[in-house]
Tab-separated table of C-alpha atoms and ligand atoms in Angstrom:
chain	number	residue	atom	x	y	z
K	1	MET	CA	-3.700	22.336	-14.456
K	2	LYS	CA	-4.166	24.829	-12.145
K	3	ILE	CA	-3.538	24.397	-8.387
K	4	TYR	CA	-4.752	26.373	-5.396
K	5	LEU	CA	-1.742	27.685	-3.265
K	6	SER	CA	-2.514	30.014	-0.365
K	7	GLY	CA	-5.060	31.940	-1.895
K	8	GLN	CA	-4.297	31.743	-5.418
K	9	LEU	CA	-4.731	29.484	-8.397
K	10	VAL	CA	-1.385	29.117	-10.043
K	11	ASP	CA	-0.265	27.306	-12.676
K	12	GLU	CA	0.901	23.587	-11.933
K	13	SER	CA	4.735	24.767	-13.172
K	14	GLU	CA	4.435	27.771	-10.477
K	15	ALA	CA	3.117	25.896	-7.883
K	16	LYS	CA	5.869	25.326	-5.672
K	17	VAL	CA	7.106	25.258	-1.815
K	18	SER	CA	9.906	26.074	0.378
K	19	VAL	CA	12.600	23.586	1.080
K	20	PHE	CA	12.208	25.071	4.211
K	21	ASP	CA	8.660	23.846	4.600
K	22	HIS	CA	7.904	21.846	7.455
K	23	GLY	CA	5.711	19.752	5.665
K	24	LEU	CA	8.815	18.658	4.079
K	25	LEU	CA	11.321	18.335	6.653
K	26	TYR	CA	8.981	16.809	9.215
K	27	GLY	CA	5.808	15.657	7.714
K	28	ASP	CA	4.262	18.552	9.981
K	29	GLY	CA	0.754	18.827	8.357
K	30	VAL	CA	-2.559	17.588	7.335
K	31	PHE	CA	-4.038	16.410	4.389
K	32	GLU	CA	-7.431	14.998	2.979
K	33	GLY	CA	-8.037	12.809	-0.195
K	34	ILE	CA	-11.725	13.682	-1.810
K	35	ARG	CA	-13.517	12.283	-4.389
K	36	ALA	CA	-15.839	14.501	-7.037
K	37	TYR	CA	-18.286	12.259	-8.542
K	38	HIS	CA	-20.879	13.458	-11.547
K	39	GLY	CA	-20.388	17.111	-10.749
K	40	ARG	CA	-20.226	16.945	-7.003
K	41	VAL	CA	-17.482	16.799	-4.417
K	42	PHE	CA	-18.373	14.028	-2.223
K	43	LEU	CA	-19.468	15.209	1.588
K	44	LEU	CA	-16.913	18.027	1.305
K	45	LYS	CA	-18.288	19.164	4.560
K	46	GLU	CA	-17.291	16.239	6.270
K	47	HIS	CA	-13.809	16.279	4.635
K	48	VAL	CA	-13.139	19.498	5.387
K	49	ASP	CA	-14.504	19.166	9.561
K	50	ARG	CA	-11.847	16.097	9.361
K	51	LEU	CA	-9.116	18.409	8.083
K	52	TYR	CA	-9.799	21.031	10.832
K	53	GLU	CA	-9.806	18.258	13.367
K	54	SER	CA	-6.721	16.831	12.415
K	55	ALA	CA	-5.051	20.589	12.432
K	56	LYS	CA	-6.446	21.258	15.877
K	57	ALA	CA	-5.003	17.892	17.291
K	58	ILE	CA	-1.445	18.892	15.918
K	59	ALA	CA	-2.054	22.513	17.377
K	60	LEU	CA	-2.000	23.972	13.634
K	61	GLU	CA	-4.136	27.171	12.902
K	62	ILE	CA	-5.514	26.891	9.051
K	63	PRO	CA	-5.717	30.653	7.995
K	64	MET	CA	-9.122	30.535	6.720
K	65	THR	CA	-12.588	29.619	7.813
K	66	ARG	CA	-14.006	25.988	6.971
K	67	GLY	CA	-16.559	27.675	4.570
K	68	GLU	CA	-13.635	29.059	2.495
K	69	MET	CA	-12.017	26.061	2.290
K	70	ALA	CA	-15.067	24.396	0.923
K	71	ARG	CA	-15.113	27.296	-1.576
K	72	ALA	CA	-11.906	27.002	-2.687
K	73	VAL	CA	-11.824	23.489	-2.992
K	74	VAL	CA	-14.791	23.667	-5.432
K	75	GLU	CA	-12.976	26.885	-7.186
K	76	THR	CA	-10.129	24.515	-8.026
K	77	CYS	CA	-12.508	22.115	-9.258
K	78	ILE	CA	-14.058	24.649	-11.514
K	79	ALA	CA	-10.552	26.135	-12.665
K	80	ASN	CA	-9.355	22.636	-14.242
K	81	GLY	CA	-12.850	21.587	-15.657
K	82	ILE	CA	-13.197	18.547	-13.148
K	83	SER	CA	-16.559	16.997	-12.538
K	84	SER	CA	-15.423	13.501	-11.747
K	85	GLY	CA	-12.304	13.208	-9.869
K	86	TYR	CA	-9.625	13.358	-7.076
K	87	ILE	CA	-8.978	16.290	-4.918
K	88	ARG	CA	-6.017	16.255	-2.380
K	89	LEU	CA	-6.259	19.096	0.130
K	90	VAL	CA	-2.859	19.960	1.998
K	91	VAL	CA	-2.157	22.278	4.782
K	92	THR	CA	1.512	22.075	5.902
K	93	ARG	CA	2.895	24.141	8.857
K	94	GLY	CA	4.686	26.423	6.449
K	95	VAL	CA	8.096	27.766	6.149
K	96	GLY	CA	10.529	27.585	9.241
K	97	THR	CA	13.435	27.132	10.586
K	98	LEU	CA	15.649	23.886	10.303
K	99	GLY	CA	14.770	23.084	14.176
K	100	LEU	CA	11.791	21.480	15.222
K	101	ASN	CA	9.853	24.252	16.583
K	102	PRO	CA	6.621	24.706	14.763
K	103	TYR	CA	5.828	28.201	16.478
K	104	LEU	CA	8.291	29.389	14.503
K	105	CYS	CA	6.495	28.779	11.474
K	106	LYS	CA	4.492	31.968	10.687
K	107	LYS	CA	2.120	30.865	7.889
K	108	PRO	CA	0.624	27.397	6.899
K	109	GLU	CA	0.634	26.823	3.152
K	110	VAL	CA	-3.103	25.576	1.987
K	111	ILE	CA	-2.553	23.353	-1.368
K	112	ILE	CA	-5.393	22.231	-3.279
K	113	ILE	CA	-5.145	19.615	-6.358
K	114	ALA	CA	-7.926	18.425	-8.475
K	115	ALA	CA	-6.918	16.120	-10.842
K	116	ALA	CA	-8.041	12.236	-11.988
K	117	ILE	CA	-8.218	9.454	-10.110
K	118	GLN	CA	-5.599	6.410	-10.107
K	119	LEU	CA	-8.154	3.251	-9.045
K	120	TYR	CA	-7.249	-0.117	-8.404
K	121	PRO	CA	-7.424	-2.373	-11.656
K	122	PRO	CA	-10.843	-2.674	-12.562
K	123	GLU	CA	-10.627	-6.276	-12.490
K	124	LEU	CA	-10.039	-6.606	-8.601
K	125	TYR	CA	-13.531	-5.224	-8.160
K	126	GLU	CA	-14.605	-8.418	-9.506
K	127	THR	CA	-12.447	-10.912	-8.319
K	128	GLY	CA	-11.941	-9.325	-4.835
K	129	MET	CA	-8.508	-8.868	-3.577
K	130	SER	CA	-6.206	-10.722	-1.391
K	131	VAL	CA	-4.739	-8.864	1.508
K	132	VAL	CA	-1.971	-9.826	4.283
K	133	THR	CA	-1.480	-8.844	7.376
K	134	VAL	CA	1.938	-7.498	8.179
K	135	GLY	CA	4.531	-6.759	11.196
K	136	THR	CA	4.180	-2.918	11.197
K	137	VAL	CA	2.131	-2.085	13.760
K	138	ARG	CA	-0.520	0.731	13.505
K	139	ASN	CA	0.622	3.918	15.253
K	140	HIS	CA	-0.075	3.983	19.240
K	141	PRO	CA	-2.878	6.546	19.518
K	142	GLU	CA	-0.793	8.385	21.942
K	143	ALA	CA	2.143	8.659	19.848
K	144	ILE	CA	0.109	9.757	16.441
K	145	ASN	CA	-3.469	8.978	16.981
K	146	PRO	CA	-4.732	7.166	13.655
K	147	ARG	CA	-7.456	9.612	13.589
K	148	ILE	CA	-5.128	12.266	12.544
K	149	LYS	CA	-4.999	12.367	8.801
K	150	SER	CA	-0.957	14.111	9.145
K	151	LEU	CA	1.359	14.215	6.746
K	152	ASN	CA	3.386	11.854	8.452
K	153	TYR	CA	2.358	8.484	6.735
K	154	LEU	CA	5.754	6.561	7.097
K	155	ASN	CA	3.501	4.204	9.562
K	156	ASN	CA	1.236	3.355	6.249
K	157	VAL	CA	4.025	3.355	3.932
K	158	MET	CA	6.068	1.004	5.827
K	159	ALA	CA	3.054	-1.199	5.920
K	160	LYS	CA	2.453	-0.954	1.844
K	161	ILE	CA	6.251	-1.762	1.544
K	162	GLU	CA	5.542	-4.838	3.441
K	163	ALA	CA	2.172	-5.564	1.449
K	164	ILE	CA	3.631	-5.215	-2.035
K	165	ASN	CA	7.098	-7.277	-1.183
K	166	SER	CA	4.303	-10.295	-0.012
K	167	GLY	CA	3.086	-9.636	-3.814
K	168	VAL	CA	-0.269	-7.912	-2.567
K	169	LEU	CA	-1.651	-4.558	-2.960
K	170	GLU	CA	-2.837	-3.731	0.291
K	171	CYS	CA	-2.368	-5.228	3.995
K	172	ILE	CA	-4.013	-5.156	7.519
K	173	MET	CA	-2.145	-3.251	9.865
K	174	LEU	CA	-2.864	-4.621	13.832
K	175	ASN	CA	-2.402	-2.296	16.830
K	176	PRO	CA	-0.083	-2.394	19.966
K	177	GLN	CA	-2.620	-4.855	21.744
K	178	GLY	CA	-2.273	-7.227	18.311
K	179	HIS	CA	-6.226	-6.396	17.503
K	180	VAL	CA	-7.236	-5.216	13.851
K	181	ALA	CA	-6.880	-1.536	13.025
K	182	GLU	CA	-7.248	-1.256	9.550
K	183	ALA	CA	-5.944	-1.474	5.999
K	184	SER	CA	-2.594	1.033	5.108
K	185	GLY	CA	-5.104	3.369	3.166
K	186	ASP	CA	-8.682	1.911	3.583
K	187	ASN	CA	-10.901	0.894	6.703
K	188	ILE	CA	-12.016	-2.735	7.026
K	189	PHE	CA	-15.191	-4.303	7.470
K	190	ILE	CA	-16.114	-8.274	8.217
K	191	VAL	CA	-19.469	-9.770	7.476
K	192	LYS	CA	-20.296	-12.655	9.940
K	193	ASN	CA	-23.580	-14.437	10.544
K	194	GLY	CA	-25.389	-11.549	8.664
K	195	VAL	CA	-23.631	-8.781	10.890
K	196	LEU	CA	-21.331	-5.910	9.993
K	197	LYS	CA	-18.149	-5.798	12.241
K	198	THR	CA	-15.599	-2.749	11.775
K	199	PRO	CA	-13.181	-2.096	14.358
K	200	PRO	CA	-14.073	1.371	16.585
K	201	VAL	CA	-11.460	3.949	15.871
K	202	TRP	CA	-9.871	3.701	19.634
K	203	CYS	CA	-8.391	0.394	18.070
K	204	GLY	CA	-6.243	2.536	15.889
K	205	ALA	CA	-8.250	3.489	12.661
K	206	LEU	CA	-8.784	6.903	11.060
K	207	ASP	CA	-12.562	7.733	11.226
K	208	GLY	CA	-12.632	7.115	7.810
K	209	ILE	CA	-15.664	9.284	5.564
K	210	THR	CA	-16.535	6.055	3.195
K	211	ARG	CA	-16.723	3.766	6.226
K	212	ARG	CA	-19.388	6.058	7.933
K	213	ALA	CA	-21.360	6.253	4.999
K	214	VAL	CA	-21.239	2.901	4.387
K	215	MET	CA	-22.171	2.077	8.227
K	216	GLY	CA	-25.340	4.746	7.181
K	217	ILE	CA	-25.964	2.994	3.994
K	218	ALA	CA	-25.734	-0.664	5.480
K	219	GLU	CA	-28.427	0.605	8.535
K	220	ASP	CA	-30.676	1.989	6.006
K	221	ALA	CA	-30.574	-1.446	4.038
K	222	GLY	CA	-31.396	-3.283	6.934
K	223	TYR	CA	-28.185	-4.679	8.033
K	224	ALA	CA	-27.015	-5.218	11.556
K	225	VAL	CA	-23.663	-3.008	11.734
K	226	ARG	CA	-21.274	-3.245	15.158
K	227	GLU	CA	-18.148	-1.661	16.042
K	228	ASP	CA	-16.095	-4.594	17.509
K	229	VAL	CA	-12.957	-5.800	18.615
K	230	LEU	CA	-11.638	-7.628	15.717
K	231	GLN	CA	-9.000	-10.221	16.119
K	232	ARG	CA	-6.788	-12.084	13.054
K	233	TYR	CA	-9.112	-14.957	14.106
K	234	ASP	CA	-12.183	-12.783	13.152
K	235	LEU	CA	-10.768	-12.123	9.732
K	236	PHE	CA	-10.008	-15.750	8.757
K	237	THR	CA	-13.219	-17.106	10.082
K	238	ALA	CA	-15.661	-14.095	8.540
K	239	ASP	CA	-18.208	-15.079	5.763
K	240	GLU	CA	-17.275	-11.769	3.782
K	241	MET	CA	-14.760	-9.016	4.199
K	242	PHE	CA	-14.506	-5.355	2.530
K	243	LEU	CA	-12.807	-2.327	2.667
K	244	THR	CA	-13.686	1.203	2.282
K	245	GLY	CA	-12.002	4.203	1.101
K	246	THR	CA	-12.106	7.088	-0.876
K	247	ALA	CA	-9.693	5.906	-3.450
K	248	ALA	CA	-11.031	2.004	-3.313
K	249	GLU	CA	-14.530	3.077	-2.160
K	250	VAL	CA	-16.190	-0.529	-1.432
K	251	ILE	CA	-14.173	-3.642	-2.507
K	252	ALA	CA	-14.000	-6.898	-1.518
K	253	VAL	CA	-11.243	-9.173	0.155
K	254	THR	CA	-11.050	-12.561	-0.732
K	255	THR	CA	-8.127	-13.835	0.953
K	256	VAL	CA	-6.167	-12.895	4.104
K	257	ASP	CA	-2.909	-14.587	4.750
K	258	ARG	CA	-3.908	-17.266	2.376
K	259	ARG	CA	-6.823	-18.134	3.830
K	260	THR	CA	-9.680	-17.945	1.540
K	261	ILE	CA	-12.683	-15.985	2.815
K	262	GLY	CA	-16.138	-17.307	2.281
K	263	ASP	CA	-16.365	-18.944	-0.953
K	264	GLY	CA	-13.182	-16.823	-2.629
K	265	THR	CA	-15.578	-14.466	-4.468
K	266	PRO	CA	-17.004	-11.052	-3.245
K	267	GLY	CA	-19.804	-11.715	-1.056
K	268	GLN	CA	-23.673	-10.899	-1.700
K	269	VAL	CA	-23.702	-8.364	1.288
K	270	THR	CA	-20.473	-6.537	-0.024
K	271	LEU	CA	-22.136	-6.578	-3.709
K	272	ASP	CA	-25.247	-4.921	-2.441
K	273	LEU	CA	-23.375	-2.365	-0.510
K	274	GLN	CA	-21.479	-1.742	-3.345
K	275	ARG	CA	-24.502	-1.204	-5.494
K	276	HIS	CA	-25.510	1.244	-3.008
K	277	PHE	CA	-22.662	3.270	-2.476
K	278	LYS	CA	-22.634	3.723	-6.277
K	279	GLU	CA	-26.144	5.331	-5.809
K	280	TYR	CA	-25.119	7.223	-2.828
K	281	VAL	CA	-22.233	9.282	-4.508
K	282	LYS	CA	-24.485	10.677	-6.903
K	283	VAL	CA	-26.722	12.509	-4.230
K	284	ASN	CA	-24.244	13.337	-1.360
K	285	GLY	CA	-22.279	16.177	-2.501
K	286	THR	CA	-21.403	19.838	-2.913
K	287	PRO	CA	-22.510	20.707	-6.639
K	288	ILE	CA	-19.054	22.076	-8.483
K	289	GLN	CA	-20.707	25.512	-9.688
K	290	ALA	CA	-19.840	29.212	-9.211
K	291	ASN	CA	-21.221	31.101	-6.198
L	301	PXG	N1	-7.110	4.547	6.873
L	301	PXG	C1	-6.256	5.056	5.812
L	301	PXG	C2	-5.177	5.246	7.257
L	301	PXG	C3	-6.440	6.163	5.197
L	301	PXG	O1	-5.290	6.642	4.655
L	301	PXG	C4	-8.743	5.554	4.911
L	301	PXG	C5	-8.598	4.609	6.140
L	301	PXG	C6	-10.258	5.658	4.282
L	301	PXG	O2	-10.864	6.856	4.842
L	301	PXG	P1	-11.691	7.881	3.927
L	301	PXG	O3	-12.142	8.947	4.417
L	301	PXG	O4	-10.885	7.782	2.535
L	301	PXG	O5	-12.835	6.544	3.679
L	301	PXG	C7	-7.648	6.168	4.460
L	301	PXG	C8	-7.703	7.461	3.426
L	301	PXG	C9	-4.316	6.780	-1.881
L	301	PXG	C10	-4.986	7.610	-0.868
L	301	PXG	O6	-4.000	7.650	-2.978
L	301	PXG	C11	-5.723	6.865	0.310
L	301	PXG	C12	-6.293	7.244	1.555
L	301	PXG	C13	-6.472	9.212	1.099
L	301	PXG	C14	-5.814	9.537	0.148
L	301	PXG	C15	-5.569	8.860	-0.993
L	301	PXG	O7	-4.094	5.341	-1.624
L	301	PXG	N2	-6.966	7.044	2.496
């Protein structure tokens, strides 16, 4: 496998970063997870834009243009013969001292990995998944804003530990006010009386690219879509529930904290959106081809 490492494609065995990199020492950096489908990098521009906005928010200046970054992603896919797969884009603060000061890190490290994807077990898409709400509160927006896709994912990792300890694969995190924020690595939607609802990002969610795509797909399909503050009560009494994310795509949730959602199987709206999403990914991406 070839890895893009700060300007060059190098062999996996040579793709190494320093132990003094602040990405490692402090989780100081940003990242993106992107899919490639059918020879296209899905919504590449949207992912690159979010990466640069995450970087801006942490005062990290990425040493290449957005266009160069998008090009590097495509080149990395070509170098690895990837037409469908998973791309991880990472920008770290770079090598510095053992102290926190990011201004002593002179050169951010840019890493692009294009590989196969690890998905949820396929049967979960048939049956829907079970989730729990967890005690780990989503980051306060004025601590690390959840809109920043930073390398500091301990908040989500700790929530994921609670999910796994409870015997499920994903969990719902609440914000400091006790309102629904998102899952540990996905956004959440409910359907109630035919209306799709998802928490606004200010409730503590990542501005998910799949979330945004699904909101558009749903509106085009004639569904009413609303950003609404949601309480756990709204989850327990929802007609349908599903999660969206780069890895999960659109996946039904059929139990929350042992309350059955709807009739306990993926709902009709969820199934309809899954079908639309499968078509959407075929035509919304940057072709993986040489310039
Ligand atoms: N919320 C959080 C906290 C995320 O990390 C999403 C929502 C969904 O956003 P997108 O833009 O992907 O629709 C994410 C993204 C993994 C994995 O391996 C998960 C994500 C990204 C990369 C890898 O589980 N989640």
